[in-house]
């Protein structure tokens, strides 16, 4: 019951999510008995699970008013590291543990570097993560020597992205688990509170005794970690590592976050919203396929719907209250 | 002889309350005319009417004897009125020449003629002997040099009248001298200057005439010979008001010393600052903009670093770290409320909680119920309106925003609270409430340092008043009753009461 209330509250707060409901209704009518089935829902969830995992960490820098453009590259490199390690060490379970942990460590280190460079040298996050995107992509190429490296064994590795638990793909479980963790961190911990606060006004936080620097560094580490995790899941799902594995995922992640109500100016957004946003993207792709639209059009249609969703939301919010409008105006001024 | 500018019986009201009441003001060619008055006297409004930013409600502007209308910035520019803004309006990444010629680039077939423009700007620079070069990039210049670029900009528009609003606020003494040299040159060249400043000594030194505004009324026009510091101050404040708002009897406290600052120095910003604050005392810090008050306070709090000197808190050396100082019992309400005081998107509750997670959390997890309770409690205690702790602070009125900032600290066990311009931009009712809050804090043993440019406020709340001037402590008032006049004179370096000067 509580959960239902929650959903209602979210829908009430963020009009753009009504778009999701509308799209789903239309698809249900257009494709009766096909769209709104458990099997199809499962396949949508599976299709979004990889960047769904990413979103759970990338939301932190976004809430700070920063950005992490390296997540796709980090995912590819982490997947490549795990796979090459497993392949080089005879596909043992021990190799899986080291490979996965090593991949995660790689993501955390990249995040740490981002955090330190952003806080110590005041390099804009956009710039530094764009640079590391290319550097880390290079690392992924080096690791894979620009080949597709297959990894069909062992079962323990394949389970991460391909196994099932109670009939539901394990990657969906990971996504849900990560979403819950993120939700708890953002909603219940001091760190989570500080992320919103620093994103809203870093200087005020510093003067209030918040260790803004630590908050920022930790956020980028979280982003690197979840990116690495999603890359490992992706490699397991595909049973192969390839440098181009997660190309374009940076965009999916940003789309999911923005559609889900996160402000790129920082301070605003929620993990629930981001997961809904990811789901909307998944639903649209799925619907287009079901309706039989040629895949060449998918990108175009998807982006039109997304822009419409965000524009509608902004418009409704603008109309609804003068206060909201002035507060966002004020915010822009404060940032400048 | 006809005046260059004549403003006759100018009237202006905001929301029905008159700000300018039939004000007359005139400027002769080649004259430096100072415009003085306290905050809110109507100086800026008069200037904004002259430059077309505000429409006037009544009266007439004459330029060279001809009636003119000034509806916008362009009209003023066309007449030959240039303004040097307090907040400089240059584009930092462009060169001096590009900035000066911005919007009036000389071009041929759509291509800019850089050589011609550079020649023009260089000629101007040479004519006045300015200390800048045409192709220097503005962001590499000092503030004083940027100001000369602003002046160049006005000159390149063939301005006959240049308005300078507090031009020396952020300049060093040497830089100010250079600016005065430029003003002399302008005068010789027949360019008139309207000079707005709180610094009495500059005004005496520069002006040919001086107009004093008080509460929207032109109080006096004085010629150079008539300008006597004490008289001007009296005219600005008004006799009745000065007496009505005299301080309580100032007194030294015999309570134990809580904060002891000794020889605090930050090169180029402030030097050799020493003072003591006792338990339960409210000490006001007076001074002009740029005197270094805010900078000293930020260093004591740990927000900025200093070069030498010591700060002791209850006998122990104070950490240079905000987080530690907060734990010791420090609170800090910054000058720039909007940019430094609060997080606008977050609710009152969460803003208040920000400084309280040491008690509101257990092993990293927030105790949500306690957080909520504290928010409600503070909203009630300080009567923050509307009385809902869930409203984002950005949506509150100025006074309530400031209360929310205070709430961040009042929720703690405070030993020392520093407030910097606590009531700037706040209506009278809310001001009163904030004074009461500060007074009750002091009664309960908290020491309060209040930096303020509002003289009435300083006199009303403080038990002692320390006056800073040019980065040093000029004097301290700690006995008897004093008036706004005394403080204002001290801020400008003139002692009327006993005390020690630093020179």
PDB file of N, CA and C in Angstrom, chain A residues 20 48 51 252 255-256 259 276-286 302 306:
ATOM      1  N   UNK A  20       5.207   7.991 -19.696  1.00  0.00           N
ATOM      2  CA  UNK A  20       5.466   6.558 -19.653  1.00  0.00           C
ATOM      3  C   UNK A  20       4.140   5.801 -19.632  1.00  0.00           C
ATOM      4  N   UNK A  48      17.124  -3.159 -20.362  1.00  0.00           N
ATOM      5  CA  UNK A  48      17.617  -1.937 -19.721  1.00  0.00           C
ATOM      6  C   UNK A  48      18.534  -2.235 -18.543  1.00  0.00           C
ATOM      7  N   UNK A  51      22.353  -0.616 -18.475  1.00  0.00           N
ATOM      8  CA  UNK A  51      22.501   0.805 -18.133  1.00  0.00           C
ATOM      9  C   UNK A  51      21.668   1.189 -16.935  1.00  0.00           C
ATOM     10  N   UNK A 252      22.539   6.704 -23.048  1.00  0.00           N
ATOM     11  CA  UNK A 252      21.370   6.065 -22.435  1.00  0.00           C
ATOM     12  C   UNK A 252      21.239   6.496 -20.988  1.00  0.00           C
ATOM     13  N   UNK A 255      20.159  10.066 -20.652  1.00  0.00           N
ATOM     14  CA  UNK A 255      18.754  10.150 -21.035  1.00  0.00           C
ATOM     15  C   UNK A 255      17.858   9.675 -19.898  1.00  0.00           C
ATOM     16  N   UNK A 256      18.196   8.500 -19.366  1.00  0.00           N
ATOM     17  CA  UNK A 256      17.379   7.946 -18.288  1.00  0.00           C
ATOM     18  C   UNK A 256      17.311   8.922 -17.121  1.00  0.00           C
ATOM     19  N   UNK A 259      15.297  12.227 -18.218  1.00  0.00           N
ATOM     20  CA  UNK A 259      13.871  11.899 -18.359  1.00  0.00           C
ATOM     21  C   UNK A 259      13.279  11.628 -16.977  1.00  0.00           C
ATOM     22  N   UNK A 276      12.665   4.845 -13.617  1.00  0.00           N
ATOM     23  CA  UNK A 276      11.494   5.047 -14.491  1.00  0.00           C
ATOM     24  C   UNK A 276      11.955   5.561 -15.852  1.00  0.00           C
ATOM     25  N   UNK A 277      12.890   6.473 -15.830  1.00  0.00           N
ATOM     26  CA  UNK A 277      13.400   7.034 -17.077  1.00  0.00           C
ATOM     27  C   UNK A 277      14.022   5.948 -17.950  1.00  0.00           C
ATOM     28  N   UNK A 278      14.824   5.094 -17.319  1.00  0.00           N
ATOM     29  CA  UNK A 278      15.444   3.988 -18.056  1.00  0.00           C
ATOM     30  C   UNK A 278      14.359   3.082 -18.616  1.00  0.00           C
ATOM     31  N   UNK A 279      13.341   2.863 -17.814  1.00  0.00           N
ATOM     32  CA  UNK A 279      12.251   1.987 -18.227  1.00  0.00           C
ATOM     33  C   UNK A 279      11.513   2.580 -19.435  1.00  0.00           C
ATOM     34  N   UNK A 280      11.300   3.891 -19.423  1.00  0.00           N
ATOM     35  CA  UNK A 280      10.618   4.541 -20.548  1.00  0.00           C
ATOM     36  C   UNK A 280      11.399   4.315 -21.836  1.00  0.00           C
ATOM     37  N   UNK A 281      12.708   4.510 -21.746  1.00  0.00           N
ATOM     38  CA  UNK A 281      13.547   4.305 -22.929  1.00  0.00           C
ATOM     39  C   UNK A 281      13.392   2.869 -23.418  1.00  0.00           C
ATOM     40  N   UNK A 282      13.387   1.922 -22.474  1.00  0.00           N
ATOM     41  CA  UNK A 282      13.227   0.519 -22.829  1.00  0.00           C
ATOM     42  C   UNK A 282      11.872   0.234 -23.458  1.00  0.00           C
ATOM     43  N   UNK A 283      10.840   0.821 -22.882  1.00  0.00           N
ATOM     44  CA  UNK A 283       9.483   0.596 -23.378  1.00  0.00           C
ATOM     45  C   UNK A 283       9.350   1.114 -24.806  1.00  0.00           C
ATOM     46  N   UNK A 284       9.914   2.287 -25.062  1.00  0.00           N
ATOM     47  CA  UNK A 284       9.796   2.855 -26.404  1.00  0.00           C
ATOM     48  C   UNK A 284      10.503   1.970 -27.425  1.00  0.00           C
ATOM     49  N   UNK A 285      11.716   1.520 -27.118  1.00  0.00           N
ATOM     50  CA  UNK A 285      12.433   0.640 -28.051  1.00  0.00           C
ATOM     51  C   UNK A 285      11.629  -0.617 -28.314  1.00  0.00           C
ATOM     52  N   UNK A 286      11.145  -1.178 -27.224  1.00  0.00           N
ATOM     53  CA  UNK A 286      10.386  -2.422 -27.312  1.00  0.00           C
ATOM     54  C   UNK A 286       9.124  -2.223 -28.155  1.00  0.00           C
ATOM     55  N   UNK A 302      12.694   7.644 -30.637  1.00  0.00           N
ATOM     56  CA  UNK A 302      13.005   7.635 -29.217  1.00  0.00           C
ATOM     57  C   UNK A 302      13.326   9.051 -28.738  1.00  0.00           C
ATOM     58  N   UNK A 306      11.404  11.564 -26.108  1.00  0.00           N
ATOM     59  CA  UNK A 306      12.100  11.996 -24.893  1.00  0.00           C
ATOM     60  C   UNK A 306      12.103  13.516 -24.774  1.00  0.00           C
TER      61      UNK A 306
END
